[in-house]
Short mmCIF file of C-alpha atoms and ligand atoms in Angstrom, two decimals:
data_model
loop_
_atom_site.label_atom_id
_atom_site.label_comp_id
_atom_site.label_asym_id
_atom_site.label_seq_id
_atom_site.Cartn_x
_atom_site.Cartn_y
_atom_site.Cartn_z
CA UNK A 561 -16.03 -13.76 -8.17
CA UNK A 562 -14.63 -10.23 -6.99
CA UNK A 563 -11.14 -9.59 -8.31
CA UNK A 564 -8.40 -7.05 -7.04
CA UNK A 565 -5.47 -6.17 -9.20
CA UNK A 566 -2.56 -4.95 -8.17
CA UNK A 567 -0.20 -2.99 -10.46
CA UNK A 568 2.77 -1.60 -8.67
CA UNK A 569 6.00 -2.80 -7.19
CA UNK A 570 8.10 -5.74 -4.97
CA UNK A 571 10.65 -5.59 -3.38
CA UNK A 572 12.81 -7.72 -1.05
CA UNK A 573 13.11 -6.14 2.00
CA UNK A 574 16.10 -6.05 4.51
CA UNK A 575 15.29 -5.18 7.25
CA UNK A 576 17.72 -4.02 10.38
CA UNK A 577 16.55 -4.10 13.91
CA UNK A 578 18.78 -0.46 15.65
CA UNK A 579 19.37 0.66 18.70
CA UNK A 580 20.31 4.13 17.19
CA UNK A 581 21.11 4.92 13.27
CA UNK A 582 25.01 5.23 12.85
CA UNK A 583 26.54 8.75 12.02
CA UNK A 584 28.28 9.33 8.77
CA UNK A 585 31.84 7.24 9.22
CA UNK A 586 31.06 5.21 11.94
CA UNK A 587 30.14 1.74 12.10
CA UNK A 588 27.92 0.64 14.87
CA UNK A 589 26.70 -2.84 15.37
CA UNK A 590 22.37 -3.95 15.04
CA UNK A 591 20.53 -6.06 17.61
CA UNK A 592 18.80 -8.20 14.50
CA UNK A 593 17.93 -8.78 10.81
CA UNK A 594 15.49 -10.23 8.70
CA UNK A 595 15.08 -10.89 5.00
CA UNK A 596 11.53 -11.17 3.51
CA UNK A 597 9.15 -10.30 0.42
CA UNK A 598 8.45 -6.84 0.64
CA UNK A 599 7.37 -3.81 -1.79
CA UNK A 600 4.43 -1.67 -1.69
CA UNK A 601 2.34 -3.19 -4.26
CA UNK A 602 3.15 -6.91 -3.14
CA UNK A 603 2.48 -6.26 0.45
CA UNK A 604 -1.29 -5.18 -0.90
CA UNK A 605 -1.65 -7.87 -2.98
CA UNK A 606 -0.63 -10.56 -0.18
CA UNK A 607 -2.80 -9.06 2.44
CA UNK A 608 -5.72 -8.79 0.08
CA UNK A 609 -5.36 -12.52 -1.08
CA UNK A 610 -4.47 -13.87 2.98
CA UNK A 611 -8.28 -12.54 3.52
CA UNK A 612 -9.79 -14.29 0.58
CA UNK A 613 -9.86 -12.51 -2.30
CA UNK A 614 -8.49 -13.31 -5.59
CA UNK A 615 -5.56 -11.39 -6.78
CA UNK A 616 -3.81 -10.40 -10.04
CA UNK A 617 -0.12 -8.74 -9.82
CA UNK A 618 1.67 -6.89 -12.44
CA UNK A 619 4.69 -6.33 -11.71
CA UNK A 620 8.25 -6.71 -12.67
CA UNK A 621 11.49 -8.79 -11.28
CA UNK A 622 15.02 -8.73 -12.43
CA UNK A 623 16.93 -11.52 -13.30
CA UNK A 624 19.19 -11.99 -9.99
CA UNK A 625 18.54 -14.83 -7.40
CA UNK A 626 15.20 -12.66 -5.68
CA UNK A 627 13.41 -13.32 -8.85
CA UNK A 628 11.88 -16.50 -8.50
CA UNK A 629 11.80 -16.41 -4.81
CA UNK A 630 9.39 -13.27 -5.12
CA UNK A 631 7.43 -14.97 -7.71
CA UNK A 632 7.01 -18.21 -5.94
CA UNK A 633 6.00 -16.23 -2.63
CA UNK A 634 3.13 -14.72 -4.67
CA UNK A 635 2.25 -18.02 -6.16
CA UNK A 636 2.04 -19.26 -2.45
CA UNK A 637 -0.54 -16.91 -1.80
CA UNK A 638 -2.99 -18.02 -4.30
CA UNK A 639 -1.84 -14.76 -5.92
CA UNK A 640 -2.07 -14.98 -10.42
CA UNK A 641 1.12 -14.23 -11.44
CA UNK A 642 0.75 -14.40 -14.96
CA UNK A 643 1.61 -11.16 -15.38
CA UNK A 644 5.04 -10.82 -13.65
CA UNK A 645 7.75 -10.49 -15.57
CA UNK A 646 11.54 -10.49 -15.50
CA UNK A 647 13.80 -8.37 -17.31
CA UNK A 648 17.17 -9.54 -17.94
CA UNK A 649 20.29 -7.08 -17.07
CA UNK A 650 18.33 -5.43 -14.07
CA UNK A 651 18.25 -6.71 -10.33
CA UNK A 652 14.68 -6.92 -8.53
CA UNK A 653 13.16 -4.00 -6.28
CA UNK A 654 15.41 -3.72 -2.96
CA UNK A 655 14.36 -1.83 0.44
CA UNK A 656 16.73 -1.59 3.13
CA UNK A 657 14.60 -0.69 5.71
CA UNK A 658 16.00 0.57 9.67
CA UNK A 659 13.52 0.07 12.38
CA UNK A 660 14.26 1.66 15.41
CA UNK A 661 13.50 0.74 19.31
CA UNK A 662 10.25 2.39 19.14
CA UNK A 663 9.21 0.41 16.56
CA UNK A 664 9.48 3.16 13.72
CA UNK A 665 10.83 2.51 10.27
CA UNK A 666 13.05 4.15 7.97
CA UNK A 667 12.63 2.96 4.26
CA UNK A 668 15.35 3.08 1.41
CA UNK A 669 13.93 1.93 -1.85
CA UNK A 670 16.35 0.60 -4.87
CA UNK A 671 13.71 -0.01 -7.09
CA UNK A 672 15.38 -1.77 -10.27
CA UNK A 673 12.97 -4.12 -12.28
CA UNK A 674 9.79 -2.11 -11.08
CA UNK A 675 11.17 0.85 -12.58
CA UNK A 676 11.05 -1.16 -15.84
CA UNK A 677 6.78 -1.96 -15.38
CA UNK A 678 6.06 0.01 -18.44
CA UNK A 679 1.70 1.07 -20.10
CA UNK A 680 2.28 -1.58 -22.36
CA UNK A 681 3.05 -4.51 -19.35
CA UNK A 682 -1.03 -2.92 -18.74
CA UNK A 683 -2.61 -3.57 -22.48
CA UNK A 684 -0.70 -7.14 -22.43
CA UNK A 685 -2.98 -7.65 -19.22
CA UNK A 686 -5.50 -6.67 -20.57
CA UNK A 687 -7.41 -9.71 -20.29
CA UNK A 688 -7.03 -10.46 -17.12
CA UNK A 689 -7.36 -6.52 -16.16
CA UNK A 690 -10.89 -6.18 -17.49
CA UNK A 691 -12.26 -8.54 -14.87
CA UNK A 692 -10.98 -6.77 -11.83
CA UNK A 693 -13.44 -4.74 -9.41
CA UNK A 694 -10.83 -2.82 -8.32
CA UNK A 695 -7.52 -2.05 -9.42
CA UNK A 696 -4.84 -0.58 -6.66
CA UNK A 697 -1.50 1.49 -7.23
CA UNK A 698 1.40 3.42 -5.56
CA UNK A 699 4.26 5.02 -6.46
CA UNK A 700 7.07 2.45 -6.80
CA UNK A 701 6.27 2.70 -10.53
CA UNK A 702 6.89 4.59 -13.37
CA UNK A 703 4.66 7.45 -13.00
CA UNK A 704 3.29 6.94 -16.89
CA UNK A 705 2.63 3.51 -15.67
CA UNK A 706 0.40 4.61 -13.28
CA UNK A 707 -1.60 7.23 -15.17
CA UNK A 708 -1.99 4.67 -17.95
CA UNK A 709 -3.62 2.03 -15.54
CA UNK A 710 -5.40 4.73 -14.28
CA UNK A 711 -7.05 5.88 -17.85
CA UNK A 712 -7.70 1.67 -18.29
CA UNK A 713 -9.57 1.88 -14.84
CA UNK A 714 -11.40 4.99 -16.06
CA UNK A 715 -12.53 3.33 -19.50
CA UNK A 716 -13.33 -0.12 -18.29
CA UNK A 717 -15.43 1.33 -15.66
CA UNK A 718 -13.32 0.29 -12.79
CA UNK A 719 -12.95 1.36 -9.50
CA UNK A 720 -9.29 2.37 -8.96
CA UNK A 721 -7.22 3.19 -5.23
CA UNK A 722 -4.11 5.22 -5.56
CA UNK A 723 -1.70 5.20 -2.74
CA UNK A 724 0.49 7.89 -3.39
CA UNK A 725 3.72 6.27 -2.14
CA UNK A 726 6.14 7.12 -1.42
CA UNK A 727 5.60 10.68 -1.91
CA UNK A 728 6.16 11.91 -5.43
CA UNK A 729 6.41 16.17 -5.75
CA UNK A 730 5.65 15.55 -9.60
CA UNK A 731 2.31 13.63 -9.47
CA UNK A 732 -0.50 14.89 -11.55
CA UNK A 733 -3.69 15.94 -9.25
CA UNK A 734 -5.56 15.53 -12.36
CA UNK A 735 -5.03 11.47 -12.00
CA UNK A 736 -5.24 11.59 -8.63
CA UNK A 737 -8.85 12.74 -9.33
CA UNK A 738 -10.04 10.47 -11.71
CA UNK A 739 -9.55 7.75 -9.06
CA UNK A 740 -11.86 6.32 -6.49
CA UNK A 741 -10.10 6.08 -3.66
CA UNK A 742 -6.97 8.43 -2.80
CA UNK A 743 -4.62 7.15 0.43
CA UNK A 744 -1.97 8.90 1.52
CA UNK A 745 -0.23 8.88 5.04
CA UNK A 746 0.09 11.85 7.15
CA UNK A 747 3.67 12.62 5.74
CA UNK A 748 2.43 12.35 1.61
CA UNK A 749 -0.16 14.03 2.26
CA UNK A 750 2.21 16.77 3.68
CA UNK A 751 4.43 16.80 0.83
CA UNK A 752 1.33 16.83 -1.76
CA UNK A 753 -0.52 20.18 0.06
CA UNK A 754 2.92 22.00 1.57
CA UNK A 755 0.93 22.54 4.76
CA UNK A 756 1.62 21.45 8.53
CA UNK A 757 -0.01 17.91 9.34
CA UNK A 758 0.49 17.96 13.34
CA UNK A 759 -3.14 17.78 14.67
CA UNK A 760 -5.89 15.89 13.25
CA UNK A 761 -7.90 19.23 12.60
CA UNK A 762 -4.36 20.24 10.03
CA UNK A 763 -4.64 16.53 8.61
CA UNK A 764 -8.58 17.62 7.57
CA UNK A 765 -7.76 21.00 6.29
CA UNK A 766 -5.14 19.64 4.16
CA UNK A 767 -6.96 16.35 3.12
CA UNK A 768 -9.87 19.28 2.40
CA UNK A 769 -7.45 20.39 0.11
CA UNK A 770 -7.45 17.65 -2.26
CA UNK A 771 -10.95 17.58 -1.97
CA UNK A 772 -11.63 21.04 -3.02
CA UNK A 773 -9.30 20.09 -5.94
CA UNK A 774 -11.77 17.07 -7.19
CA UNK A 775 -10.53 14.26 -5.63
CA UNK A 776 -13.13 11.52 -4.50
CA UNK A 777 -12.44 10.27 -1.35
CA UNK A 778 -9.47 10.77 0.21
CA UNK A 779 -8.34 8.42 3.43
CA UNK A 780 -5.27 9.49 5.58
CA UNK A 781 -3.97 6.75 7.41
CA UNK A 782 -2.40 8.08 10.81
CA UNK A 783 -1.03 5.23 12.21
CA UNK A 784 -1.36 5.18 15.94
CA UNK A 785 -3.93 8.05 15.56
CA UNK A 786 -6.06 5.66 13.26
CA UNK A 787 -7.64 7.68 10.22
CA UNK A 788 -9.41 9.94 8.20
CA UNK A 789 -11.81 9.51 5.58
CA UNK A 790 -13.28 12.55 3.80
CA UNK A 791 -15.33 12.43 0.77
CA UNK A 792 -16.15 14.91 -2.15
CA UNK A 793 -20.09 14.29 -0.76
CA UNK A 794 -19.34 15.57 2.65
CA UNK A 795 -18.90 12.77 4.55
CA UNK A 796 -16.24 12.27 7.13
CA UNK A 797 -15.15 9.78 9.64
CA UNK A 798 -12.39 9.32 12.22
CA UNK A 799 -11.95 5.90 12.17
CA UNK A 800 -10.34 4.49 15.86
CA UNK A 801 -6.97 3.12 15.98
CA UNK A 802 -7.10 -0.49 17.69
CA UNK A 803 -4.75 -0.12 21.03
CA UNK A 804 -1.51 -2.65 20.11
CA UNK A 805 1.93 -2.83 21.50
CA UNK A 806 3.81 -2.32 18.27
CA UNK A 807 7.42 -3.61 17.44
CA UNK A 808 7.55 -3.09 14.03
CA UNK A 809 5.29 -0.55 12.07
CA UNK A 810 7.15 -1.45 8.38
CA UNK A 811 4.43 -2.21 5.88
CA UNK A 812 1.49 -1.20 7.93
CA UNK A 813 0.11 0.90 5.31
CA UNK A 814 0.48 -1.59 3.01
CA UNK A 815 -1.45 -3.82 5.22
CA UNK A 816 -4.04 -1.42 5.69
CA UNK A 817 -4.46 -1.03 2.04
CA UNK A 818 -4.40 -4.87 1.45
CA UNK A 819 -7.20 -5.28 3.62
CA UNK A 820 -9.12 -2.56 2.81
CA UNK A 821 -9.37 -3.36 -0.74
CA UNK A 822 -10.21 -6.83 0.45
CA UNK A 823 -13.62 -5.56 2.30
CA UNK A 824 -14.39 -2.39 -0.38
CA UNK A 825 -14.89 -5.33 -3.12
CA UNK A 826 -16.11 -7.97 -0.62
CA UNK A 827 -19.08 -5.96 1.14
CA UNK A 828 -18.92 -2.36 -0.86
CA UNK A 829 -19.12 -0.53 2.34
CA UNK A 830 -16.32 1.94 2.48
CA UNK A 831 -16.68 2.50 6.21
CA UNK A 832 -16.86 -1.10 7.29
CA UNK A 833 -13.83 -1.44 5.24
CA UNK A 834 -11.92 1.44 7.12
CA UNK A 835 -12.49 -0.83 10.95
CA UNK A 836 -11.28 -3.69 9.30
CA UNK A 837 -8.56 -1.90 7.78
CA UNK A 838 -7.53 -0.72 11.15
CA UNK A 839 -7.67 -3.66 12.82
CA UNK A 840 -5.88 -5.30 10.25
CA UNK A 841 -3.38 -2.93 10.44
CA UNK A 842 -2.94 -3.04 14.22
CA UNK A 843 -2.05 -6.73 14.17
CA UNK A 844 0.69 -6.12 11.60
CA UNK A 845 2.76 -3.73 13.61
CA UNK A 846 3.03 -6.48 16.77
CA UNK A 847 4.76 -8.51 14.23
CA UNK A 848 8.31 -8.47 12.59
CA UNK A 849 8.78 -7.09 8.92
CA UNK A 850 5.94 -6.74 6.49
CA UNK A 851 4.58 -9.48 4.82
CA UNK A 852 5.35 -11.60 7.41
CA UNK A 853 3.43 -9.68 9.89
CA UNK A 854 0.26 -10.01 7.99
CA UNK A 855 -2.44 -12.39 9.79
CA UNK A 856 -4.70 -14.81 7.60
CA UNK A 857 -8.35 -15.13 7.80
CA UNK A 858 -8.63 -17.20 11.00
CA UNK A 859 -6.03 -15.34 12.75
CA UNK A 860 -7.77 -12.17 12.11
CA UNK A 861 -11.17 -12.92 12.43
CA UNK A 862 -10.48 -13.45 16.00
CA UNK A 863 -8.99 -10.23 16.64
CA UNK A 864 -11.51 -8.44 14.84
CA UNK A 865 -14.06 -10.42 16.55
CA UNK A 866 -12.78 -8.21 19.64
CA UNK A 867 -11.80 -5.19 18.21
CA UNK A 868 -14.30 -4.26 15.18
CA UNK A 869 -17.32 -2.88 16.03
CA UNK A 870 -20.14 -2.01 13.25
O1 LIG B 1174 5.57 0.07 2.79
C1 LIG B 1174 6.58 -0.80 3.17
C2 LIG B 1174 7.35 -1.23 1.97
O2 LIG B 1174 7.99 -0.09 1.40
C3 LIG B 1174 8.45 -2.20 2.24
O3 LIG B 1174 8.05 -3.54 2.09
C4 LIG B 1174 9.54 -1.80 1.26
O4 LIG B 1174 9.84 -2.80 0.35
C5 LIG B 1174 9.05 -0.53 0.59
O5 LIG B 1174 8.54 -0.75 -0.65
#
């Protein structure tokens, strides 16, 4: 059976419906809130396992009252948690995130425990690690942490996606190129080049970029504007956003990912895996907050009955 695993982060996510952001001093009253499981690398592994496929997490929790909320949530989602850990003295992964009336977020990430996911949490999954077809990872980790699963992917003949975020000025290109699969947003990949990303023709020169550098296959999501695939052989697709009406683009990405990774290992077709991506994507953003937002098999399949196109 095809495997994902999914070493990164989770977080719990609090999440603040604005009318405006305050200004420094003043205190200014929200429309809404809402609590959930959040964190880059959980929101991939949920979406990934709410399509069907089986999941491994590594990842860390702290020893505070999120803990075994977080845990249980991925054990709700069929997810193997038999690598997720907590660490005493620490509190879990915290994002409080602003989302504003045009449905934009702002993300602040207090990443406690997952800042403790060390190499070593990766040999003592060793096990479980070998059997994966793909292994996916962001920033919300120790940077070691990630070049270490990234040398394991590398040796064991894995395939391995890196979503570079949240943007990290430090990471080593060098890893980045021994991956697979390299997703950034519009914004990372800005940070990661230090050129303009305005138009989609700037996105592709600066995605070229990377490319000319040795990286595989490099996908920009664009949100609304859908996205970008380039690869090292030449090819290149725009892949269609599907029209929504969002309220709430937090953990899109994530969804994106989640899915994606779900049809790469599923069908191996890296371009059928972009639509669905999209589409999966699209539904997330007309819900509120991230996991939460994230449709399961039957409530997707009928949307991307509509919407996906081969
Ligand atoms: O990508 C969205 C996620 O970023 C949120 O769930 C938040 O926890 C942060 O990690």
């Amino acid at each position: 059976m095809t495997k994902v695993a999914v070493i990164g982060s989770n977080m719990v996510d609090l999440i603040a419906y604005t009318n405006r952001m305050p200004k420094e001093g003043e205190t200014l009253e929200a429309p809404s809130f809402q609590m959930g499981c959040g964190g880059k690398g959980a929101n991939q592994a949920v979406a990934c396992a709410k399509l069907g496929t089986e999941v491994i997490m590594v990842s860390k929790v702290g020893d505070d009252l999120f803990a075994d909320n977080t845990i249980t949530n991925f054990e709700q989602h069929g997810i193997d948690t038999a690598f997720v850990s907590k660490i005493s003295g620490v509190s879990s992964g915290v994002a409080p995130i602003f989302v504003n009336p045009s449905s934009q977020n702002s993300i602040l990430i207090i990443k406690g425990a997952n800042e403790y996911l060390k190499p070593d949490d990766i040999d003592k999954a060793s096990v479980k690690l070998k059997d994966a077809d793909l292994i996916v990872l962001q920033l919300e980790i120790p940077l070691d942490t990630v070049y270490h699963a990234i040398e394991f992917a590398n040796k064991h003949d894995i395939q391995v996606l890196l979503n570079p975020a949240p943007a990290v000025p430090g990471l080593d290109i060098e890893y980045a190129c021994r991956c697979d699969y390299f997703v950034p947003n519009e914004t990372e990949l800005e940070i990661l080049v230090n050129k303009p990303v305005n138009t989609i023709d700037e996105i592709r020169e600066a995605a070229k970029v990377l490319l000319d550098k040795g990286l595989q296959n490099v996908i920009v999501t664009m949100g609304a504007r859908g996205s970008l695939w380039l690869s090292k052989t030449g090819d290149e697709r725009l892949i269609e956003p599907v029209p929504v009406k969002a309220i709430d683009t937090s953990g899109a990405g994530d969804a994106f990912i989640g899915c994606f990774s779900h049809f790469l290992v599923q069908t191996g077709n890296t371009e059928k895996a972009l639509k669905y991506a999209s589409a999966y994507a699209a539904i997330s953003v007309t819900g509120k907050g991230t996991q939460s937002s994230y449709p399961n098999v039957a409530e997707f399949n009928e949307f991307a009955a509509t919407y996906v196109t081969n």
